[in-house]
């Protein structure tokens, strides 16, 4: 694959699927700086993954897989070990947007953010409509285990939402 | 709220760009990083290989024609260390990494890289001991001042200490990954029983 072909695919993927990357950013990184840092990591991994893509799965599934694997391993501590960037690269990739965000959605993201890294990824996959089979394949665990984890997460989120309702926020 | 309501809240978010992307910065990032994989491991390996080869060469050429056996041994030791590092590097790269892995395999791969870093940093730390001893012996054979030996010993002790700190960082990183792996696997085993 030539650099140009890779660039064309990358731009197409990013244009069509950036929404899912933003969801992962919001679930895994809280501050603007962290989100920018994680976005850089995900983008690099997505770029590197393009030649390995064999169209055996949907592009959405592929990008989700790459982005979640990157997010799970990502921590702010990694920054200490990374090489200094050139001034050009240091520019923030993500810019502020004035889009009005639903308060309940912000609450939901906060609750997802409180889960551990593994449960966060399962919650995102669940909310984005992936089947147990797809989740099991992406996580490398059995379907029944996915089911167990999802039941627990659902109960947890419903309990939290009842408190949220109770406080009338 | 029931889960269906949470699902509705989730579905209400549009796919529109929540954060506009700075296209120029993005292309700069891709250009600067597109050939960079496993950067930390890569750079520390290359640096160690270069330092060992250069030191071996300098020690050898500075002592050519002298009777200082320790310095010849030290030079050979440096070349051997560089060869060992090179061999490990080739093995690691041959091990390769494909992107179509599950999260479980991805974490296992990350742990194998971390294990490699932990082992490498440990070996390089203890490698300071024979290098230090041979250097001191070489200086003694050369009939240099005792102060040079003391300074050398202090420098090697500092290097040994710094090596310990580096090793600790890699070990902690590996432990964090193992915790994640256990989280993913734990309920898998519980579920099977």
PDB file of C-alpha atoms in Angstrom, chain A residues 61-165:
ATOM      1  CA  UNK A  61     -15.784  -2.486  14.382  1.00  0.00           C
ATOM      2  CA  UNK A  62     -12.151  -2.227  13.317  1.00  0.00           C
ATOM      3  CA  UNK A  63     -11.763   1.392  14.421  1.00  0.00           C
ATOM      4  CA  UNK A  64     -13.594   0.684  17.683  1.00  0.00           C
ATOM      5  CA  UNK A  65     -11.235  -2.202  18.349  1.00  0.00           C
ATOM      6  CA  UNK A  66      -8.088  -0.186  17.648  1.00  0.00           C
ATOM      7  CA  UNK A  67      -9.334   2.880  19.555  1.00  0.00           C
ATOM      8  CA  UNK A  68     -10.489   0.935  22.613  1.00  0.00           C
ATOM      9  CA  UNK A  69      -7.277  -1.070  22.824  1.00  0.00           C
ATOM     10  CA  UNK A  70      -5.330   2.180  22.673  1.00  0.00           C
ATOM     11  CA  UNK A  71      -7.534   3.908  25.246  1.00  0.00           C
ATOM     12  CA  UNK A  72      -7.286   1.026  27.699  1.00  0.00           C
ATOM     13  CA  UNK A  73      -3.497   1.108  27.662  1.00  0.00           C
ATOM     14  CA  UNK A  74      -3.336   4.885  27.646  1.00  0.00           C
ATOM     15  CA  UNK A  75      -2.577   6.734  30.838  1.00  0.00           C
ATOM     16  CA  UNK A  76      -1.319  10.206  31.482  1.00  0.00           C
ATOM     17  CA  UNK A  77       1.824   8.640  32.950  1.00  0.00           C
ATOM     18  CA  UNK A  78       2.811   7.557  29.452  1.00  0.00           C
ATOM     19  CA  UNK A  79       3.450  11.225  28.713  1.00  0.00           C
ATOM     20  CA  UNK A  80       6.510  11.156  30.972  1.00  0.00           C
ATOM     21  CA  UNK A  81       8.227   8.637  28.741  1.00  0.00           C
ATOM     22  CA  UNK A  82       7.224   9.982  25.354  1.00  0.00           C
ATOM     23  CA  UNK A  83       9.638  11.881  23.201  1.00  0.00           C
ATOM     24  CA  UNK A  84       9.358  15.653  23.028  1.00  0.00           C
ATOM     25  CA  UNK A  85       7.333  16.764  20.036  1.00  0.00           C
ATOM     26  CA  UNK A  86       8.254  19.436  17.591  1.00  0.00           C
ATOM     27  CA  UNK A  87       6.531  22.778  18.086  1.00  0.00           C
ATOM     28  CA  UNK A  88       4.264  22.089  15.117  1.00  0.00           C
ATOM     29  CA  UNK A  89       2.973  18.858  16.622  1.00  0.00           C
ATOM     30  CA  UNK A  90       2.393  20.416  20.020  1.00  0.00           C
ATOM     31  CA  UNK A  91      -0.479  22.450  18.536  1.00  0.00           C
ATOM     32  CA  UNK A  92      -3.739  21.122  19.931  1.00  0.00           C
ATOM     33  CA  UNK A  93      -5.494  18.744  17.574  1.00  0.00           C
ATOM     34  CA  UNK A  94      -8.938  19.184  19.084  1.00  0.00           C
ATOM     35  CA  UNK A  95     -10.456  22.611  19.264  1.00  0.00           C
ATOM     36  CA  UNK A  96     -13.219  23.964  21.460  1.00  0.00           C
ATOM     37  CA  UNK A  97     -16.739  23.719  20.093  1.00  0.00           C
ATOM     38  CA  UNK A  98     -19.787  25.668  21.250  1.00  0.00           C
ATOM     39  CA  UNK A  99     -22.220  22.770  20.737  1.00  0.00           C
ATOM     40  CA  UNK A 100     -24.927  22.580  23.419  1.00  0.00           C
ATOM     41  CA  UNK A 101     -24.534  19.254  25.228  1.00  0.00           C
ATOM     42  CA  UNK A 102     -27.451  17.422  26.852  1.00  0.00           C
ATOM     43  CA  UNK A 103     -26.995  17.490  30.627  1.00  0.00           C
ATOM     44  CA  UNK A 104     -28.183  13.892  30.987  1.00  0.00           C
ATOM     45  CA  UNK A 105     -25.644  12.792  28.413  1.00  0.00           C
ATOM     46  CA  UNK A 106     -22.879  14.550  30.358  1.00  0.00           C
ATOM     47  CA  UNK A 107     -24.057  12.731  33.480  1.00  0.00           C
ATOM     48  CA  UNK A 108     -23.994   9.403  31.600  1.00  0.00           C
ATOM     49  CA  UNK A 109     -20.419  10.040  30.427  1.00  0.00           C
ATOM     50  CA  UNK A 110     -19.404  10.908  33.980  1.00  0.00           C
ATOM     51  CA  UNK A 111     -20.825   7.635  35.219  1.00  0.00           C
ATOM     52  CA  UNK A 112     -19.094   5.678  32.437  1.00  0.00           C
ATOM     53  CA  UNK A 113     -15.864   7.449  33.321  1.00  0.00           C
ATOM     54  CA  UNK A 114     -16.172   6.200  36.915  1.00  0.00           C
ATOM     55  CA  UNK A 115     -16.130   2.550  35.747  1.00  0.00           C
ATOM     56  CA  UNK A 116     -12.805   0.743  35.384  1.00  0.00           C
ATOM     57  CA  UNK A 117     -11.103   0.686  31.976  1.00  0.00           C
ATOM     58  CA  UNK A 118     -12.483  -2.709  30.951  1.00  0.00           C
ATOM     59  CA  UNK A 119     -16.075  -1.991  32.006  1.00  0.00           C
ATOM     60  CA  UNK A 120     -15.941   1.368  30.241  1.00  0.00           C
ATOM     61  CA  UNK A 121     -15.163  -0.295  26.933  1.00  0.00           C
ATOM     62  CA  UNK A 122     -17.947  -2.880  27.424  1.00  0.00           C
ATOM     63  CA  UNK A 123     -20.424  -0.078  28.223  1.00  0.00           C
ATOM     64  CA  UNK A 124     -19.484   1.853  25.084  1.00  0.00           C
ATOM     65  CA  UNK A 125     -19.838  -1.244  22.914  1.00  0.00           C
ATOM     66  CA  UNK A 126     -23.180  -2.070  24.538  1.00  0.00           C
ATOM     67  CA  UNK A 127     -24.586   1.436  24.075  1.00  0.00           C
ATOM     68  CA  UNK A 128     -23.383   1.522  20.495  1.00  0.00           C
ATOM     69  CA  UNK A 129     -25.346  -1.632  19.730  1.00  0.00           C
ATOM     70  CA  UNK A 130     -22.648  -4.281  19.314  1.00  0.00           C
ATOM     71  CA  UNK A 131     -23.824  -7.869  19.758  1.00  0.00           C
ATOM     72  CA  UNK A 132     -22.484 -10.143  22.515  1.00  0.00           C
ATOM     73  CA  UNK A 133     -20.700 -12.134  19.840  1.00  0.00           C
ATOM     74  CA  UNK A 134     -18.957  -9.050  18.430  1.00  0.00           C
ATOM     75  CA  UNK A 135     -18.035  -7.857  21.911  1.00  0.00           C
ATOM     76  CA  UNK A 136     -16.657 -11.276  22.860  1.00  0.00           C
ATOM     77  CA  UNK A 137     -14.499 -11.281  19.739  1.00  0.00           C
ATOM     78  CA  UNK A 138     -13.242  -7.744  20.354  1.00  0.00           C
ATOM     79  CA  UNK A 139     -12.465  -8.381  24.013  1.00  0.00           C
ATOM     80  CA  UNK A 140     -11.116 -11.913  23.664  1.00  0.00           C
ATOM     81  CA  UNK A 141     -13.476 -13.372  26.290  1.00  0.00           C
ATOM     82  CA  UNK A 142     -16.488 -15.695  26.067  1.00  0.00           C
ATOM     83  CA  UNK A 143     -20.006 -14.503  25.173  1.00  0.00           C
ATOM     84  CA  UNK A 144     -21.321 -15.758  28.511  1.00  0.00           C
ATOM     85  CA  UNK A 145     -18.680 -13.734  30.312  1.00  0.00           C
ATOM     86  CA  UNK A 146     -19.675 -10.673  28.313  1.00  0.00           C
ATOM     87  CA  UNK A 147     -23.251 -11.329  29.462  1.00  0.00           C
ATOM     88  CA  UNK A 148     -22.211 -11.507  33.119  1.00  0.00           C
ATOM     89  CA  UNK A 149     -20.261  -8.261  32.879  1.00  0.00           C
ATOM     90  CA  UNK A 150     -23.103  -6.480  31.041  1.00  0.00           C
ATOM     91  CA  UNK A 151     -25.705  -7.512  33.622  1.00  0.00           C
ATOM     92  CA  UNK A 152     -23.540  -6.114  36.387  1.00  0.00           C
ATOM     93  CA  UNK A 153     -22.857  -2.870  34.504  1.00  0.00           C
ATOM     94  CA  UNK A 154     -26.551  -2.390  33.648  1.00  0.00           C
ATOM     95  CA  UNK A 155     -27.578  -2.858  37.287  1.00  0.00           C
ATOM     96  CA  UNK A 156     -24.895  -0.395  38.368  1.00  0.00           C
ATOM     97  CA  UNK A 157     -25.938   2.262  35.844  1.00  0.00           C
ATOM     98  CA  UNK A 158     -29.652   1.874  36.578  1.00  0.00           C
ATOM     99  CA  UNK A 159     -28.988   2.238  40.323  1.00  0.00           C
ATOM    100  CA  UNK A 160     -26.941   5.390  39.698  1.00  0.00           C
ATOM    101  CA  UNK A 161     -29.638   6.800  37.407  1.00  0.00           C
ATOM    102  CA  UNK A 162     -32.257   6.349  40.139  1.00  0.00           C
ATOM    103  CA  UNK A 163     -30.163   8.535  42.462  1.00  0.00           C
ATOM    104  CA  UNK A 164     -29.799  11.039  39.626  1.00  0.00           C
ATOM    105  CA  UNK A 165     -33.603  11.095  39.175  1.00  0.00           C
TER     106      UNK A 165
END
